[in-house]
Coordinates of C-alpha atoms and ligand atoms in Angstrom, one line a residue:
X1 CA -41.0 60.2 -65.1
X2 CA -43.5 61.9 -67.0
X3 CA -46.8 60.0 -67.9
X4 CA -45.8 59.8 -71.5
X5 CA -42.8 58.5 -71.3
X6 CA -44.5 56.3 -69.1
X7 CA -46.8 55.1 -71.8
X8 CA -44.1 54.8 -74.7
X9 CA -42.9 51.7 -73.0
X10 CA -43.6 48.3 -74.5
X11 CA -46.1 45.9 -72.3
X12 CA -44.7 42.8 -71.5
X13 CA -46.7 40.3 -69.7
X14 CA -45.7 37.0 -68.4
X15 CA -46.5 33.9 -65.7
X16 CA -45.1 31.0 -64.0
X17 CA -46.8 28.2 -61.9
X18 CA -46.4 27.8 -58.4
X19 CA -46.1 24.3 -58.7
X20 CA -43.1 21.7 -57.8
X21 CA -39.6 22.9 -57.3
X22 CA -38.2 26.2 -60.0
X23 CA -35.0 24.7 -61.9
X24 CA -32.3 27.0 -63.6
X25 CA -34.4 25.9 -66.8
X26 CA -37.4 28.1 -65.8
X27 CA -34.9 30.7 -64.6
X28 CA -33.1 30.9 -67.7
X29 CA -35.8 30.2 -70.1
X30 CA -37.7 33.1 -68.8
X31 CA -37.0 34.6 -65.2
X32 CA -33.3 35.7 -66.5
X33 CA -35.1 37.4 -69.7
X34 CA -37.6 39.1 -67.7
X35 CA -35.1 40.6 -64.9
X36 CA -33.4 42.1 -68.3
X37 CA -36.2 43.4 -70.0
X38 CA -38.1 44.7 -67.2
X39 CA -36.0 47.5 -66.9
X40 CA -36.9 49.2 -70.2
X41 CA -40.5 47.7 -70.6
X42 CA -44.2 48.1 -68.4
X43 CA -44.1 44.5 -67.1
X44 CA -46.6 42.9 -65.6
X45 CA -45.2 39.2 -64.0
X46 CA -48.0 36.5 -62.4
X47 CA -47.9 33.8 -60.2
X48 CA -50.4 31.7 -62.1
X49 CA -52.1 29.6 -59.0
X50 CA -55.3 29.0 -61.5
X51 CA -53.1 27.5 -63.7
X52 CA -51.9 25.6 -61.4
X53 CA -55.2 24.0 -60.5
X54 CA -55.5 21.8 -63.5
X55 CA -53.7 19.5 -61.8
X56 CA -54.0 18.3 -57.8
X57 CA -52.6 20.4 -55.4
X58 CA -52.5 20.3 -51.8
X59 CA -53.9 23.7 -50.6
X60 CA -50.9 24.3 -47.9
X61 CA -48.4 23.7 -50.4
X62 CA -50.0 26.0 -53.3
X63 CA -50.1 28.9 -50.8
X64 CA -45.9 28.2 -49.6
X65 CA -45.3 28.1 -53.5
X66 CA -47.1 30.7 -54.8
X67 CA -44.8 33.4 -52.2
X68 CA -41.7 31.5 -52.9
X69 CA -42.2 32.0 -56.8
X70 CA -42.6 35.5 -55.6
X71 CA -39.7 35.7 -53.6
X72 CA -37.5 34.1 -56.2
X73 CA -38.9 37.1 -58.6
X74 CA -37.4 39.6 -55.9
X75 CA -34.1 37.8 -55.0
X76 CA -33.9 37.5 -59.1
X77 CA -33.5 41.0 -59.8
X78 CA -36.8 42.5 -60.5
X79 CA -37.7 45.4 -58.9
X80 CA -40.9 45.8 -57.4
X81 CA -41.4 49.5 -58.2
X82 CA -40.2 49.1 -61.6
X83 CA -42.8 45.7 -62.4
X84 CA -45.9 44.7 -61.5
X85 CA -45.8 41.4 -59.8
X86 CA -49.4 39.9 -58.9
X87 CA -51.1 36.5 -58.0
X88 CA -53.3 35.9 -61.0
X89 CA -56.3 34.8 -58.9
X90 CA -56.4 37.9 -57.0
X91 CA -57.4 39.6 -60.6
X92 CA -61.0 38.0 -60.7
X93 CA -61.0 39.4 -64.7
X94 CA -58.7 36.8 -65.8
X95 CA -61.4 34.0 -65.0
X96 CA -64.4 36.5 -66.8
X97 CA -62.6 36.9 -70.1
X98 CA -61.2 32.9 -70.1
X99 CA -65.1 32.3 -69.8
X100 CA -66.0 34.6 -72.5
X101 CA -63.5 33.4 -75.2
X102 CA -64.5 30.0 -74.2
X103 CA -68.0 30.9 -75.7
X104 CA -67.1 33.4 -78.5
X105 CA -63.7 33.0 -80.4
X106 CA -62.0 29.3 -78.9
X107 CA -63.1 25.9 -80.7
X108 CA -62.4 22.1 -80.0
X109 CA -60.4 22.3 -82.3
X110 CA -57.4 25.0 -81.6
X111 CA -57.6 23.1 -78.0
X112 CA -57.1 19.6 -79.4
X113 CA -54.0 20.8 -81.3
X114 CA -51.9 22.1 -77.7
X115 CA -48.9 19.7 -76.6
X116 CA -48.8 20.8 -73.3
X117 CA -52.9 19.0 -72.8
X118 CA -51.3 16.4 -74.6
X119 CA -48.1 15.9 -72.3
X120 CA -50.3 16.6 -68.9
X121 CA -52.9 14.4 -69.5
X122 CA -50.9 11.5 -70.9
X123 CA -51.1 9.2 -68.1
X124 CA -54.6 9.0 -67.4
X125 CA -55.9 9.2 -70.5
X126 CA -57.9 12.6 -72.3
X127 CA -60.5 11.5 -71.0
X128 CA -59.9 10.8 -67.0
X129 CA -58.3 14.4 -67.6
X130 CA -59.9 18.1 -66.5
X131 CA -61.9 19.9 -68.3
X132 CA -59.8 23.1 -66.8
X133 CA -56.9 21.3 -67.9
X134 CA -58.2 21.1 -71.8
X135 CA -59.0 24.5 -71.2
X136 CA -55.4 26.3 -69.7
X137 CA -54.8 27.7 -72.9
X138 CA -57.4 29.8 -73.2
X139 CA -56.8 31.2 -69.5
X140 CA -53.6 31.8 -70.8
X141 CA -54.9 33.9 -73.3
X142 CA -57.2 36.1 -71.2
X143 CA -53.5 36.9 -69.0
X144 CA -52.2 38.1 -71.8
X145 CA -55.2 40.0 -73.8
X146 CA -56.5 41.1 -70.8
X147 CA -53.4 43.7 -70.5
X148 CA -52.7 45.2 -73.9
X149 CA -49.7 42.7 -73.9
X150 CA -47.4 43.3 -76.9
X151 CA -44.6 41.1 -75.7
X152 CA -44.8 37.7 -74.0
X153 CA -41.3 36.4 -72.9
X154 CA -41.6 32.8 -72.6
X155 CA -39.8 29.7 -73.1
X156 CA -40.3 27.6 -76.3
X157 CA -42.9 25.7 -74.8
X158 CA -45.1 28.2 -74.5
X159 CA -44.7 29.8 -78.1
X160 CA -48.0 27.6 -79.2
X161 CA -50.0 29.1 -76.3
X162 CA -49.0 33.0 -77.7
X163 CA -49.9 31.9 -81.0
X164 CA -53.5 30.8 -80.0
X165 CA -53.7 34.1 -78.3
X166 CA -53.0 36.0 -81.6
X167 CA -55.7 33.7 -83.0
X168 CA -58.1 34.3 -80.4
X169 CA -57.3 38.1 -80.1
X170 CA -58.0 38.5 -83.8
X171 CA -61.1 36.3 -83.8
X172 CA -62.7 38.5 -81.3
X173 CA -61.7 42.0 -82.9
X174 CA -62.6 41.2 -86.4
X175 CA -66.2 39.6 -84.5
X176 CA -66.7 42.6 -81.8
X177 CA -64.3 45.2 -83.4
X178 CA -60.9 46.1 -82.4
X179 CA -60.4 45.5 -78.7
X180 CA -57.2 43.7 -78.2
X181 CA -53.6 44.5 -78.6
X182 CA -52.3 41.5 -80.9
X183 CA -49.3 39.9 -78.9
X184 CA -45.6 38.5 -80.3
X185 CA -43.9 36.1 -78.3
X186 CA -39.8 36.4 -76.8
X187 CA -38.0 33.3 -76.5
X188 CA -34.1 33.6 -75.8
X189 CA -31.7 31.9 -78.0
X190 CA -29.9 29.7 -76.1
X191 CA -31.7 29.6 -72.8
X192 CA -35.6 29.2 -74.4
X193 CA -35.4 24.8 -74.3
X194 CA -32.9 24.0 -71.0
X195 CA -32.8 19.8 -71.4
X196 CA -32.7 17.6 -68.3
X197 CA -29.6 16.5 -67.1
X198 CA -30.4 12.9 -67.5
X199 CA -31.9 12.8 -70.9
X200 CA -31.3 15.6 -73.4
X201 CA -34.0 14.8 -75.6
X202 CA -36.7 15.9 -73.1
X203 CA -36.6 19.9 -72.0
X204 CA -35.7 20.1 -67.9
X205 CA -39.2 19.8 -66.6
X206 CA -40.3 20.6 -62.3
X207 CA -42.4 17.0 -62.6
X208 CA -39.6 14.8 -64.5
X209 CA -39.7 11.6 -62.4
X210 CA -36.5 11.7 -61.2
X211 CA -34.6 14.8 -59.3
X212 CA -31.6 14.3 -61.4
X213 CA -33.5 16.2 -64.5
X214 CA -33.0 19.1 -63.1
X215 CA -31.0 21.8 -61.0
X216 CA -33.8 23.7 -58.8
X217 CA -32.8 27.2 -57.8
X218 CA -32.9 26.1 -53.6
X219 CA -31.0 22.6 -54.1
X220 CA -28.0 22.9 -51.5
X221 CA -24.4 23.2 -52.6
X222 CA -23.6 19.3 -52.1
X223 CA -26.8 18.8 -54.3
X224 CA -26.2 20.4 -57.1
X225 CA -22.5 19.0 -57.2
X226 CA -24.3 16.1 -57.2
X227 CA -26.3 16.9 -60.2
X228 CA -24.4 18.1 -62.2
X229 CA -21.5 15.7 -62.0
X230 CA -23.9 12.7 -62.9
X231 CA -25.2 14.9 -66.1
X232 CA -25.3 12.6 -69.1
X233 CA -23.0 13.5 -71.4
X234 CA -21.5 11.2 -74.6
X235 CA -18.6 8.9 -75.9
X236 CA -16.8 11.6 -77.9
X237 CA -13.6 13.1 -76.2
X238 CA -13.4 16.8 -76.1
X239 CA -15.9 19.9 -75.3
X240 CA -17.3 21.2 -78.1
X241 CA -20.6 22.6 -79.1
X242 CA -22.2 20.9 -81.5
X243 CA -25.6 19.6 -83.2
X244 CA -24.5 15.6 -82.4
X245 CA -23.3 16.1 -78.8
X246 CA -27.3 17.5 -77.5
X247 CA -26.1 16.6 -73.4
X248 CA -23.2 18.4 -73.9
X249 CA -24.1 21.1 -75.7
X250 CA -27.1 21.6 -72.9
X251 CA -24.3 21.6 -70.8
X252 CA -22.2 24.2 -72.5
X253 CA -25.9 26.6 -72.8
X254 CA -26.1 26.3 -69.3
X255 CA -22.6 27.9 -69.0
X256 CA -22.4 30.0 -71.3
X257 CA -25.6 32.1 -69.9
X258 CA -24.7 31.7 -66.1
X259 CA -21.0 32.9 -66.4
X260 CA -21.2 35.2 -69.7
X261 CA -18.2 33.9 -71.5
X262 CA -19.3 32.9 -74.9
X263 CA -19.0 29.2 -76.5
X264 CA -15.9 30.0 -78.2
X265 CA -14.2 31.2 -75.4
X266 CA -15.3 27.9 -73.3
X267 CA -14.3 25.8 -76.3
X268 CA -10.6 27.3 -76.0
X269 CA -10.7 27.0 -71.7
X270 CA -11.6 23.6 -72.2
X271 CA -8.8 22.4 -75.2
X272 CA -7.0 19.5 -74.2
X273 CA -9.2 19.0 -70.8
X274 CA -12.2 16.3 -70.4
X275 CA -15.5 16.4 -69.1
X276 CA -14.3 16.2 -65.4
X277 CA -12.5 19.9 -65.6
X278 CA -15.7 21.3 -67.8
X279 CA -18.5 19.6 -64.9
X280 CA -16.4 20.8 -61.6
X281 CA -16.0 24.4 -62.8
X282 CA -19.6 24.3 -64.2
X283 CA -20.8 23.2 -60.7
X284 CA -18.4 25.7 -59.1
X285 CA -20.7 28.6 -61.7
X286 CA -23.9 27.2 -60.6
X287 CA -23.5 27.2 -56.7
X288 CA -22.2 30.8 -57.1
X289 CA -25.0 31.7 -58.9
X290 CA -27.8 29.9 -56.8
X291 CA -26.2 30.0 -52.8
X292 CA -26.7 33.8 -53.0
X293 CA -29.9 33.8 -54.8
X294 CA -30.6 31.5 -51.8
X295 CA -29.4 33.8 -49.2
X296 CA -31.5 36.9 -51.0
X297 CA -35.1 34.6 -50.9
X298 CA -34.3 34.1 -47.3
X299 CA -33.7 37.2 -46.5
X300 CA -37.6 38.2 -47.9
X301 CA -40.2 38.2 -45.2
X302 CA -43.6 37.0 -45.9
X303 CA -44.9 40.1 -45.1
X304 CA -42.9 42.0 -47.1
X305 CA -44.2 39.9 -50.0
X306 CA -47.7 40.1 -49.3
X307 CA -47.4 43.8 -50.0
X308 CA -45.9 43.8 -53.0
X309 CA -48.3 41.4 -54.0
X310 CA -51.2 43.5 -52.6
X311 CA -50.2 46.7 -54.6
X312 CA -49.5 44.2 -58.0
X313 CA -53.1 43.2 -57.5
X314 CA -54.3 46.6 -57.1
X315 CA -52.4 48.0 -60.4
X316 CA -53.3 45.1 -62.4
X317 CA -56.7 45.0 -61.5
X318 CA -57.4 48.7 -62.3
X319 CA -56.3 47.5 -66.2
X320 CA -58.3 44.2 -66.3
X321 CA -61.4 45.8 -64.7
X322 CA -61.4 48.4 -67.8
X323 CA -60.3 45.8 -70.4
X324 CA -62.9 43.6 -69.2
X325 CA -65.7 46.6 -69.1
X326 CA -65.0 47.1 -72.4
X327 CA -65.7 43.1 -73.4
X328 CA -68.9 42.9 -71.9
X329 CA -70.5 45.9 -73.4
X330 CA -69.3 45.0 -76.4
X331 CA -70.7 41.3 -76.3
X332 CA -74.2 42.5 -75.3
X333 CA -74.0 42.8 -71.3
X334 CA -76.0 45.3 -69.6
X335 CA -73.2 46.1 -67.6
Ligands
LIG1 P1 -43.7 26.5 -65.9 O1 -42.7 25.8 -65.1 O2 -44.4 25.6 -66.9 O3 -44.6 27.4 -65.1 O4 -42.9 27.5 -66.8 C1 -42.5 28.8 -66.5 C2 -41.6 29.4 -67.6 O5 -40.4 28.7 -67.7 C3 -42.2 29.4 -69.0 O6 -41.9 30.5 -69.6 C4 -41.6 28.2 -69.6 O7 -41.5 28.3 -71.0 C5 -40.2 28.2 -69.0 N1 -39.5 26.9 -69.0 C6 -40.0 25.8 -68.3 N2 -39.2 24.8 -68.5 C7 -38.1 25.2 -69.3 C8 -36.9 24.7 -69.9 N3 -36.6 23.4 -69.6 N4 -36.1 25.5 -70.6 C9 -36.4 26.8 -70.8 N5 -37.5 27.4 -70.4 C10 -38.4 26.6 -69.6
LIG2 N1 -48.6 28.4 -69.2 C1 -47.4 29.1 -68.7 C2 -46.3 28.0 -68.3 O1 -46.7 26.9 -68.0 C3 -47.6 30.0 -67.6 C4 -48.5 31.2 -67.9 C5 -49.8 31.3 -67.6 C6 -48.1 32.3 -68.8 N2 -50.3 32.5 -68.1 C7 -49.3 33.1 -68.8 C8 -47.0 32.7 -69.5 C9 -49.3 34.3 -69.5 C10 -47.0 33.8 -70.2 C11 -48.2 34.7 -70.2 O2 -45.2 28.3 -68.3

C-alpha cells in the first residue's frame, strides 16, 4: 500500500479496562464495531490499565487482565498488522498531556458534570473518592487527542467523555492555536446500551453485584445456559420488539446482532412460540458464538501477545512523542 493511501484512512482510536470479567455488552457495544471498522480505518485500540487504577486493583490480577483483554482483541477478529493494539501505560505521553489539560483547558466544573464519577464513587461518597478517579475523563481525553483521533467507537456510556474531549480539544486550539484534530464519537444502534439480564433498566455492567447481569465472553457453556434462561423478561405472551417490553427487547438486540437475522425475521421465527423456544435457541447462539472465541484466546500464547503489544507501543509512541512535542513548545516548555 502506498503511503498515501495509507494516510487517507480515517483514525479511529479506542480503549477498554482491564478490569473484572468482559461481557457480550462490552463486546457488542464496542469490540464487534471495532473488528468491522478496523478493516477500512488506521485504528489504534488500548488496554487502558491507568484507567483502571482509579479504583483498587490487585497488581497480579491487573497484569492477567490487561493480556486477556488483549487476547480477546486477537481471538475477536482484529488483526494485528492491520491495528495498532497497545497498553496505554506503556505510552508515557498519555499521562504528560492528561497533566497539561488538567492545568490549561479542564475546569471543576466540566468534571462535576460526568456520570460515570458519579456512578463509581457512589458508595463512598465524593469525597472518600480519588482524585484520579474525578480526573479519568480528562485521561480519556489525552488517549484520544493525543492521536489525531477523528473517530471514537464507543458505547453510549462513553459519548459524554468524547464530548468533553471536543470541549477540551477546542479550548486548547483556540488558547495555543490549532493543534488537535476535533473528534466525533460511533455508537452502534442496537448494540451501544446492552442491559443486564436481571434488571433492564441498568446497562450490563463487569461490577453489577450479582453474575446474573451479565454474559462474560469466558463463562462455560452450562453457565451461560444458566444465564440466560433466568433473564428477566415480562407478563405479556409473545416475542415482540417493543418500547414496553425493555427485558425483552434487550433480549431480542442481543440476537439479532449475534446471529444477523433481523428483528422482523425473529418476530416471524418466534409467532405462536413463548419465551422458552426464544431463550434455548438464544443460548444455543450465544455458546456458538463464545466456545470458539474461547478456544481462539486459548490458543494465544503470552508471548505471542507481548509482542504485539511491544510493536503497538512502539507505533503509538512514535505519534504521541510528536503530538506531545508539539504541546510543550507550544505552552512555553524549553523542550
Ligand atoms: P469498560 O467496560 O467500561 O472498559 O467499557 C469498554 C467499552 O464497552 C466501552 O466502549 C463501553 O461503552 C462499552 N460498554 C460497556 N458496557 C456496555 C453495555 N452494557 N452495552 C454496550 N456497550 C458497553
Ligand atoms: N473510559 C472508557 C470506558 O470505560 C475506556 C477508555 C479509556 C476509552 N480511554 C479511551 C475509550 C479512549 C475510548 C477512547 O469504557
Amino acid at each position: 500500500m502506498s503511503i498515501k493511501s495509507e494516510k487517507v484512512k480515517k483514525r479511529i482510536v479506542s480503549g477498554i479496562q482491564p478490569t473484572g470479567n468482559l461481557h457480550i455488552g462490552n463486546y457488542l457495544g464496542a469490540v464487534k464495531n471495532w473488528v468491522e471498522l478496523h478493516e477500512n480505518y488506521d485504528a489504534f485500540f488500548m488496554i487502558v490499565d491507568l484507567h483502571a487504577i482509579t479504583l483498587d486493583q490487585n497488581p497480579e490480577k491487573l497484569r492477567k487482565k490487561t493480556l486477556e483483554i488483549a487476547k480477546i482483541f486477537i481471538a475477536s477478529g482484529i488483526n494485528p498488522d492491520k491495528a495498532t493494539i497497545f497498553v496505554q501505560s506503556d505510552v508515557k505521553a498519555h499521562c504528560e498531556l492528561a497533566w497539561i489539560l488538567n492545568c490549561t483547558t479542564a475546569k471543576m466544573s466540566d468534571l462535576k458534570k460526568m456520570t460515570q464519577f458519579k456512578d463509581k464513587s457512589l458508595k463512598g461518597g465524593t469525597d472518600n473518592a480519588g482524585v484520579g478517579l474525578f480526573d479519568y475523563p480528562v485521561l480519556q481525553v489525552a488517549d484520544i487527542l493525543l492521536y489525531d483521533t477523528e473517530l471514537v467507537p464507543v458505547g453510549e456510556d462513553q459519548v459524554q467523555h468524547i464530548e468533553l474531549a471536543r470541549t477540551l480539544g477546542r479550548r486548547f486550539n483556540s488558547k495555543f492555536s490549532e493543534t488537535f484534530v476535533i473528534p466525533e464519537h460511533s455508537v452502534t444502534k442496537e448494540g451501544k446500551r446492552i442491559m443486564g439480564l436481571d434488571d433492564s433498566t441498568k446497562k450490563m455492567s463487569k461490577s453489577a453485584k450479582s453474575k446474573y447481569n451479565y454474559i462474560a465472553l469466558l463463562d462455560d457453556e452450562k453457565t451461560i445456559r444458566k444465564k440466560v434462561m433466568k433473564a428477566v423478561t415480562d407478563s405479556k405472551n409473545g416475542i415482540t420488539y417493543e418500547d414496553d417490553r425493555p427485558a425483552l427487547k434487550n433480549l431480542i438486540n442481543i440476537y439479532k446482532l449475534l446471529s444477523n437475522k433481523s428483528i422482523s425475521e425473529i418476530e416471524i421465527k418466534y409467532k405462536g412460540r413463548g419465551f422458552g423456544d426464544f431463550k434455548k435457541d438464544l443460548a444455543d447462539i450465544i455458546v456458538e458464538f463464545a466456545i470458539p472465541l474461547q478456544e481462539r484466546i486459548n490458543s494465544i500464547s503470552d508471548d505471542e501477545i507481548l509482542e504485539i503489544l511491544d510493536k503497538g507501543a512502539k507505533k503509538a509512541n512514535l505519534i504521541a512523542e510528536k503530538k506531545i512535542l508539539e504541546v510543550r513548545k507550544k505552552i512555553g516548555f524549553l523542550r
